[in-house]
mmCIF file of C-alpha atoms in Angstrom:
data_model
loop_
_atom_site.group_PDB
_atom_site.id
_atom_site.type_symbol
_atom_site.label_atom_id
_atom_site.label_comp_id
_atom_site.label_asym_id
_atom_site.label_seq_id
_atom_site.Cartn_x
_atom_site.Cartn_y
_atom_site.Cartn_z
ATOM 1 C CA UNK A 133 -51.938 74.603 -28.492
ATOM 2 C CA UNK A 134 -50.411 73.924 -25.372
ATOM 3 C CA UNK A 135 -50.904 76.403 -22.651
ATOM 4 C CA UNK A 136 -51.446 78.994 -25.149
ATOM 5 C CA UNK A 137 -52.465 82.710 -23.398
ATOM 6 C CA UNK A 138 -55.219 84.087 -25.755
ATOM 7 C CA UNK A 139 -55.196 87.127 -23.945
ATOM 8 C CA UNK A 140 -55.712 88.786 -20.355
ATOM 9 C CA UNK A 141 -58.964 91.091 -20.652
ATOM 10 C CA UNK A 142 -60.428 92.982 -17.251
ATOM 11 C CA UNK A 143 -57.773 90.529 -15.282
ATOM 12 C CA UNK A 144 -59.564 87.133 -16.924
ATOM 13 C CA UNK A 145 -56.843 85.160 -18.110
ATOM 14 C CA UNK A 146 -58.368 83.203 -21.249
ATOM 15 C CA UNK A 147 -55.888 80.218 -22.392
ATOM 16 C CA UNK A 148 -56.177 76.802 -24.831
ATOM 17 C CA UNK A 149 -54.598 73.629 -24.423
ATOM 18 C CA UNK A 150 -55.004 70.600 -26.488
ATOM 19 C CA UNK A 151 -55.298 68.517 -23.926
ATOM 20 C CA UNK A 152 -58.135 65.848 -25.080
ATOM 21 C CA UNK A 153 -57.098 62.861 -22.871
ATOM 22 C CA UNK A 154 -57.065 62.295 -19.060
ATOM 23 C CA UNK A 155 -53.251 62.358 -18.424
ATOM 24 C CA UNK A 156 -53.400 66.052 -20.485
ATOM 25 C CA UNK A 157 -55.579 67.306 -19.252
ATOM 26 C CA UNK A 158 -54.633 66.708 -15.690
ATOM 27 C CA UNK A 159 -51.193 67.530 -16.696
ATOM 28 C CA UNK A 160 -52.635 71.140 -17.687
ATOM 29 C CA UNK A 161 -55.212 71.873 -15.021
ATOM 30 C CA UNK A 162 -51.646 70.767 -12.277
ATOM 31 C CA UNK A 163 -49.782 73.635 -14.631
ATOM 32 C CA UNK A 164 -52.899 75.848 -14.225
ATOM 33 C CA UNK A 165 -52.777 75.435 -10.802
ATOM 34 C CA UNK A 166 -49.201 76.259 -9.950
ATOM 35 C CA UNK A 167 -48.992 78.632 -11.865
ATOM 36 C CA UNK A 168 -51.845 80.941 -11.212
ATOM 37 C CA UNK A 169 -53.325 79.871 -8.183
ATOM 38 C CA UNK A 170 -57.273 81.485 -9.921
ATOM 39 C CA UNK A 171 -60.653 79.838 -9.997
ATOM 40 C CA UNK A 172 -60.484 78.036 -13.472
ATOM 41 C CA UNK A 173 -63.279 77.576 -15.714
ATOM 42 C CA UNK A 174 -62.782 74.826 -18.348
ATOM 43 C CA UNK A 175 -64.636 74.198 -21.588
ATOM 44 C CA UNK A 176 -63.756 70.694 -22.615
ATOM 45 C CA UNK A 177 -64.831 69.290 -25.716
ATOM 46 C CA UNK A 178 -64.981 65.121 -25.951
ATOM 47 C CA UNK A 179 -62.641 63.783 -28.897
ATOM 48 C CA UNK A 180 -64.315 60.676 -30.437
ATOM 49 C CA UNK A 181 -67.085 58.560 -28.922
ATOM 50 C CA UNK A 182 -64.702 55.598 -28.535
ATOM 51 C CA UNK A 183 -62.282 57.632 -26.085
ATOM 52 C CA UNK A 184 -65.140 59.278 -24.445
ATOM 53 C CA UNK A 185 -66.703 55.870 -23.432
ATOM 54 C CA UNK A 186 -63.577 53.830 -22.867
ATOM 55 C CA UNK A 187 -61.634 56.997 -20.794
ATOM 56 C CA UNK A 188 -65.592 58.417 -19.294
ATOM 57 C CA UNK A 189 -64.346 57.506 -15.826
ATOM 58 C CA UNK A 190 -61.003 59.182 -16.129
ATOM 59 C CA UNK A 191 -62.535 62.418 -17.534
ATOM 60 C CA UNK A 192 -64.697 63.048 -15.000
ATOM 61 C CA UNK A 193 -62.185 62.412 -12.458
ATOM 62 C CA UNK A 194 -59.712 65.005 -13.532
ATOM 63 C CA UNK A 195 -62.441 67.798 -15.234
ATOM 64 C CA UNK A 196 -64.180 67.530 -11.304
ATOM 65 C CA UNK A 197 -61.450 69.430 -10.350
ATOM 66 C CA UNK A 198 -62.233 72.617 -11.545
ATOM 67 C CA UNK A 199 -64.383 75.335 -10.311
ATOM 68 C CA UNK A 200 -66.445 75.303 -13.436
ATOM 69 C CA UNK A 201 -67.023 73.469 -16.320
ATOM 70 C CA UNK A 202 -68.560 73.716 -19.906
ATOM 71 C CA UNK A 203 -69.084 70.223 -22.008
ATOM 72 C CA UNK A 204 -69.264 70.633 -25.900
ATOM 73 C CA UNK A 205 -70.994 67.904 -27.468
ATOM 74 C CA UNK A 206 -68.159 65.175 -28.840
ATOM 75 C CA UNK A 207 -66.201 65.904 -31.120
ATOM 76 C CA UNK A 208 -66.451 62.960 -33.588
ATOM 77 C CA UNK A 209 -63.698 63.083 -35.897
ATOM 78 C CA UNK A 210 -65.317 60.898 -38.427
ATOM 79 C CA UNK A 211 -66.372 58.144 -36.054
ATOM 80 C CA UNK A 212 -70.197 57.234 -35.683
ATOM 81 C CA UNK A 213 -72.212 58.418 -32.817
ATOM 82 C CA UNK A 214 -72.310 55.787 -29.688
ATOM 83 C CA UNK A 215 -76.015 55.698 -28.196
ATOM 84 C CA UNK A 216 -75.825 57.422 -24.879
ATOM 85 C CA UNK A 217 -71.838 58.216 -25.384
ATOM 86 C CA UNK A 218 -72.008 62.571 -24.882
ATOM 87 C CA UNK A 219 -71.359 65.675 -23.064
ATOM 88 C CA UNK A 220 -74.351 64.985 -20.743
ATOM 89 C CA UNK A 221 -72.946 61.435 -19.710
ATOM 90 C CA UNK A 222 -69.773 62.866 -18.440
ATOM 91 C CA UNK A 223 -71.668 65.823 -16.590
ATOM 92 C CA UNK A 224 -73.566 63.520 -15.370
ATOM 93 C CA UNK A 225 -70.535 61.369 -14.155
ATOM 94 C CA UNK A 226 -68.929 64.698 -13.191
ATOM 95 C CA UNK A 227 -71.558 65.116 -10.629
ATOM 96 C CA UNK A 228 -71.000 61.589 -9.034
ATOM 97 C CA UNK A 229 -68.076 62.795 -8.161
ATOM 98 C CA UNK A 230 -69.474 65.700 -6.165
ATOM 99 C CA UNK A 231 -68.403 68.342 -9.146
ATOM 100 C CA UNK A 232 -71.535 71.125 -9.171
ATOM 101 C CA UNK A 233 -70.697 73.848 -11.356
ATOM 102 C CA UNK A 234 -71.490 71.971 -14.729
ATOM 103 C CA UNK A 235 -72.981 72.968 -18.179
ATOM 104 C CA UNK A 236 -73.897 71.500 -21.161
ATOM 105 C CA UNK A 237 -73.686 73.632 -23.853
ATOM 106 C CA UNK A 238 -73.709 73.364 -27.740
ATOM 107 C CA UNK A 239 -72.158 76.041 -29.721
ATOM 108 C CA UNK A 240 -68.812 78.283 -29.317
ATOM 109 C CA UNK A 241 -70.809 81.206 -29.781
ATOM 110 C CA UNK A 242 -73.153 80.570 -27.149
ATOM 111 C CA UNK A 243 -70.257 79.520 -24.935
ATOM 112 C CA UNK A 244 -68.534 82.568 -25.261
ATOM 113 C CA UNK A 245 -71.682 85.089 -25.113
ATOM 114 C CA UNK A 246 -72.303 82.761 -21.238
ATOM 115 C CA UNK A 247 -68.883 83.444 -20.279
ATOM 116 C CA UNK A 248 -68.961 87.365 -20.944
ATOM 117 C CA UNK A 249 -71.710 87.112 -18.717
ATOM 118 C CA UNK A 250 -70.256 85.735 -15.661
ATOM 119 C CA UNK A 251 -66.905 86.010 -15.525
ATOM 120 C CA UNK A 252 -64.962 87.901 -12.899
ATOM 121 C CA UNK A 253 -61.702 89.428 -12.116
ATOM 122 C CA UNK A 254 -59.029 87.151 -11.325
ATOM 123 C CA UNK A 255 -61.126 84.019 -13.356
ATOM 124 C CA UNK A 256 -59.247 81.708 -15.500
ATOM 125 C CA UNK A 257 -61.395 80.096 -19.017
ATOM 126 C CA UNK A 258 -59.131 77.634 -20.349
ATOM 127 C CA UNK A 259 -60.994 75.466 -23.364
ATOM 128 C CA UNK A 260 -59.714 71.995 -23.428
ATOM 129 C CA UNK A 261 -59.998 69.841 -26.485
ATOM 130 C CA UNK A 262 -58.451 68.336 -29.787
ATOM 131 C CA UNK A 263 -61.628 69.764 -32.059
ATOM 132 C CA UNK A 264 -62.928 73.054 -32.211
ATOM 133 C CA UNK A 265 -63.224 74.132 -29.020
ATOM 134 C CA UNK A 266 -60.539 76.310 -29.733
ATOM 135 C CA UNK A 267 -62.981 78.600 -31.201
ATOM 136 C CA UNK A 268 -64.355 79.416 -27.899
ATOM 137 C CA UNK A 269 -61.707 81.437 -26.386
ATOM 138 C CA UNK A 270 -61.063 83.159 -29.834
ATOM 139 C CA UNK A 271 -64.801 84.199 -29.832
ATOM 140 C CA UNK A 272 -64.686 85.009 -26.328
ATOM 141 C CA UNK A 273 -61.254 87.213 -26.653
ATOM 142 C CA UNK A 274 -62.862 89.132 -29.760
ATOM 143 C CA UNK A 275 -65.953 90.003 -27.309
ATOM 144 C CA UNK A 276 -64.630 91.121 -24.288
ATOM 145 C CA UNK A 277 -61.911 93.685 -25.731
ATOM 146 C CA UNK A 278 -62.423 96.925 -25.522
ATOM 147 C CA UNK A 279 -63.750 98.794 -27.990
ATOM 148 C CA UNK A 280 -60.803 100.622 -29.549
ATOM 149 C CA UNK A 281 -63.251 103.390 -31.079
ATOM 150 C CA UNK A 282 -64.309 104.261 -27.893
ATOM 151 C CA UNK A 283 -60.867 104.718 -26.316
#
Protein backbone atom coordinates (compact mmCIF):
# COMPACT_ATOMS: atom_id res chain seq x y z
CA UNK A 1 0.00 0.00 0.00
CA UNK A 2 2.38 2.42 -1.00
CA UNK A 3 1.46 4.68 -3.80
CA UNK A 4 -0.85 2.14 -5.04
CA UNK A 5 -3.05 3.49 -8.40
CA UNK A 6 -6.61 2.10 -7.76
CA UNK A 7 -7.59 3.23 -10.96
CA UNK A 8 -7.93 6.43 -13.32
CA UNK A 9 -11.84 6.95 -13.93
CA UNK A 10 -13.14 10.28 -16.06
CA UNK A 11 -9.25 11.53 -15.61
CA UNK A 12 -9.55 11.25 -11.45
CA UNK A 13 -6.61 9.51 -10.45
CA UNK A 14 -7.74 7.52 -7.17
CA UNK A 15 -4.50 6.07 -5.21
CA UNK A 16 -3.72 4.52 -1.38
CA UNK A 17 -0.78 4.86 0.61
CA UNK A 18 -0.19 3.62 4.03
CA UNK A 19 1.18 6.43 5.14
CA UNK A 20 -0.23 6.85 8.93
CA UNK A 21 2.61 9.00 10.40
CA UNK A 22 3.84 12.58 9.68
CA UNK A 23 7.19 11.77 7.92
CA UNK A 24 4.80 9.31 5.44
CA UNK A 25 2.67 11.02 4.83
CA UNK A 26 4.63 14.04 3.85
CA UNK A 27 6.90 11.74 2.10
CA UNK A 28 3.72 10.74 -0.14
CA UNK A 29 1.85 14.00 -0.59
CA UNK A 30 6.06 15.41 -1.91
CA UNK A 31 5.69 12.09 -4.38
CA UNK A 32 2.11 13.22 -5.19
CA UNK A 33 3.25 16.38 -5.96
CA UNK A 34 6.09 15.73 -8.35
CA UNK A 35 4.67 13.49 -9.88
CA UNK A 36 1.32 14.74 -10.95
CA UNK A 37 1.32 18.23 -10.40
CA UNK A 38 -3.21 17.79 -9.69
CA UNK A 39 -5.30 19.23 -6.91
CA UNK A 40 -5.15 16.28 -4.32
CA UNK A 41 -7.85 15.32 -2.12
CA UNK A 42 -6.77 13.19 0.89
CA UNK A 43 -8.83 11.00 3.18
CA UNK A 44 -6.68 10.33 6.18
CA UNK A 45 -7.68 8.11 8.80
CA UNK A 46 -5.88 8.66 12.53
CA UNK A 47 -3.99 5.33 13.69
CA UNK A 48 -4.31 5.05 17.52
CA UNK A 49 -5.27 7.80 19.96
CA UNK A 50 -1.75 7.79 21.45
CA UNK A 51 -0.07 8.82 17.97
CA UNK A 52 -2.87 11.08 17.16
CA UNK A 53 -2.32 13.15 20.40
CA UNK A 54 1.43 12.88 20.75
CA UNK A 55 2.08 13.54 16.60
CA UNK A 56 -1.57 16.11 16.46
CA UNK A 57 0.77 18.99 15.67
CA UNK A 58 2.72 17.22 13.00
CA UNK A 59 -0.46 15.94 11.25
CA UNK A 60 -1.96 18.94 10.76
CA UNK A 61 1.09 20.47 9.52
CA UNK A 62 1.68 18.15 6.64
CA UNK A 63 -2.37 17.11 5.84
CA UNK A 64 -2.74 21.38 5.52
CA UNK A 65 -1.11 20.95 2.50
CA UNK A 66 -3.58 19.60 0.44
CA UNK A 67 -6.38 21.05 -1.45
CA UNK A 68 -8.88 18.94 0.37
CA UNK A 69 -9.20 16.81 3.09
CA UNK A 70 -11.50 14.04 4.62
CA UNK A 71 -10.80 12.90 8.50
CA UNK A 72 -12.11 9.32 9.44
CA UNK A 73 -12.66 8.97 12.97
CA UNK A 74 -9.30 7.15 14.64
CA UNK A 75 -8.56 4.23 13.96
CA UNK A 76 -7.98 2.55 17.38
CA UNK A 77 -6.28 -0.58 16.91
CA UNK A 78 -7.23 -1.95 20.23
CA UNK A 79 -6.23 1.08 22.28
CA UNK A 80 -8.93 2.96 24.46
CA UNK A 81 -10.49 6.11 23.33
CA UNK A 82 -8.55 9.46 24.65
CA UNK A 83 -11.27 12.19 25.72
CA UNK A 84 -11.12 14.87 23.11
CA UNK A 85 -8.25 12.83 21.02
CA UNK A 86 -10.34 12.61 17.16
CA UNK A 87 -10.82 13.52 13.66
CA UNK A 88 -12.45 16.85 14.70
CA UNK A 89 -9.32 17.88 16.89
CA UNK A 90 -7.01 17.66 14.00
CA UNK A 91 -9.56 19.54 11.61
CA UNK A 92 -9.77 21.74 13.96
CA UNK A 93 -5.88 22.11 14.24
CA UNK A 94 -5.87 21.85 10.43
CA UNK A 95 -7.66 25.08 10.30
CA UNK A 96 -5.12 26.94 12.62
CA UNK A 97 -3.01 26.48 10.16
CA UNK A 98 -5.08 28.32 7.57
CA UNK A 99 -6.17 24.76 5.81
CA UNK A 100 -10.14 25.40 4.65
CA UNK A 101 -11.27 22.63 2.65
CA UNK A 102 -11.87 20.14 5.65
CA UNK A 103 -14.46 17.35 6.46
CA UNK A 104 -15.27 15.20 9.03
CA UNK A 105 -16.76 12.29 7.95
CA UNK A 106 -17.61 8.79 9.42
CA UNK A 107 -18.06 5.96 7.12
CA UNK A 108 -16.20 4.74 3.73
CA UNK A 109 -19.39 4.54 2.15
CA UNK A 110 -20.42 7.91 2.79
CA UNK A 111 -16.93 9.07 1.86
CA UNK A 112 -17.01 7.63 -1.35
CA UNK A 113 -20.83 8.48 -2.33
CA UNK A 114 -19.29 12.65 -1.30
CA UNK A 115 -16.49 12.17 -3.54
CA UNK A 116 -18.59 10.93 -6.68
CA UNK A 117 -20.24 14.01 -6.08
CA UNK A 118 -17.60 16.52 -6.43
CA UNK A 119 -14.87 15.38 -8.03
CA UNK A 120 -13.48 16.77 -11.26
CA UNK A 121 -11.26 16.04 -14.11
CA UNK A 122 -7.73 16.19 -13.44
CA UNK A 123 -8.51 15.61 -9.27
CA UNK A 124 -6.35 13.36 -7.34
CA UNK A 125 -8.27 11.18 -4.00
CA UNK A 126 -5.51 9.56 -2.35
CA UNK A 127 -6.80 7.84 1.21
CA UNK A 128 -4.08 7.90 3.72
CA UNK A 129 -4.05 5.56 6.66
CA UNK A 130 -2.84 2.23 8.39
CA UNK A 131 -6.76 1.06 9.12
CA UNK A 132 -9.46 0.83 6.84
CA UNK A 133 -9.44 3.68 5.02
CA UNK A 134 -8.38 1.69 2.31
CA UNK A 135 -11.89 0.84 1.76
CA UNK A 136 -12.63 4.23 0.55
CA UNK A 137 -10.98 4.32 -2.71
CA UNK A 138 -12.10 0.63 -3.37
CA UNK A 139 -15.76 1.81 -2.79
CA UNK A 140 -15.18 4.84 -4.64
CA UNK A 141 -13.41 2.93 -7.79
CA UNK A 142 -16.45 0.34 -7.84
CA UNK A 143 -18.87 3.56 -8.14
CA UNK A 144 -17.54 5.66 -10.58
CA UNK A 145 -16.82 2.92 -13.41
CA UNK A 146 -18.74 2.75 -16.07
CA UNK A 147 -21.35 0.65 -16.39
CA UNK A 148 -20.12 -2.15 -18.64
CA UNK A 149 -23.88 -3.13 -19.58
CA UNK A 150 -24.40 0.02 -20.92
CA UNK A 151 -21.32 0.14 -23.17
Amino acid sequence: RRLDVKGEINNVLILDDYAHHPTEIKATLDAVEQAWKRPVTAIFQPHRYSRTKALADAFAKELSRVNRLIIMPVYAASETPIPGVDAQMLADKCRMLGAQNITVMESADTIADYLGKILVPGDIAISLGAGDVFKVTDILVDRLKPDQENL
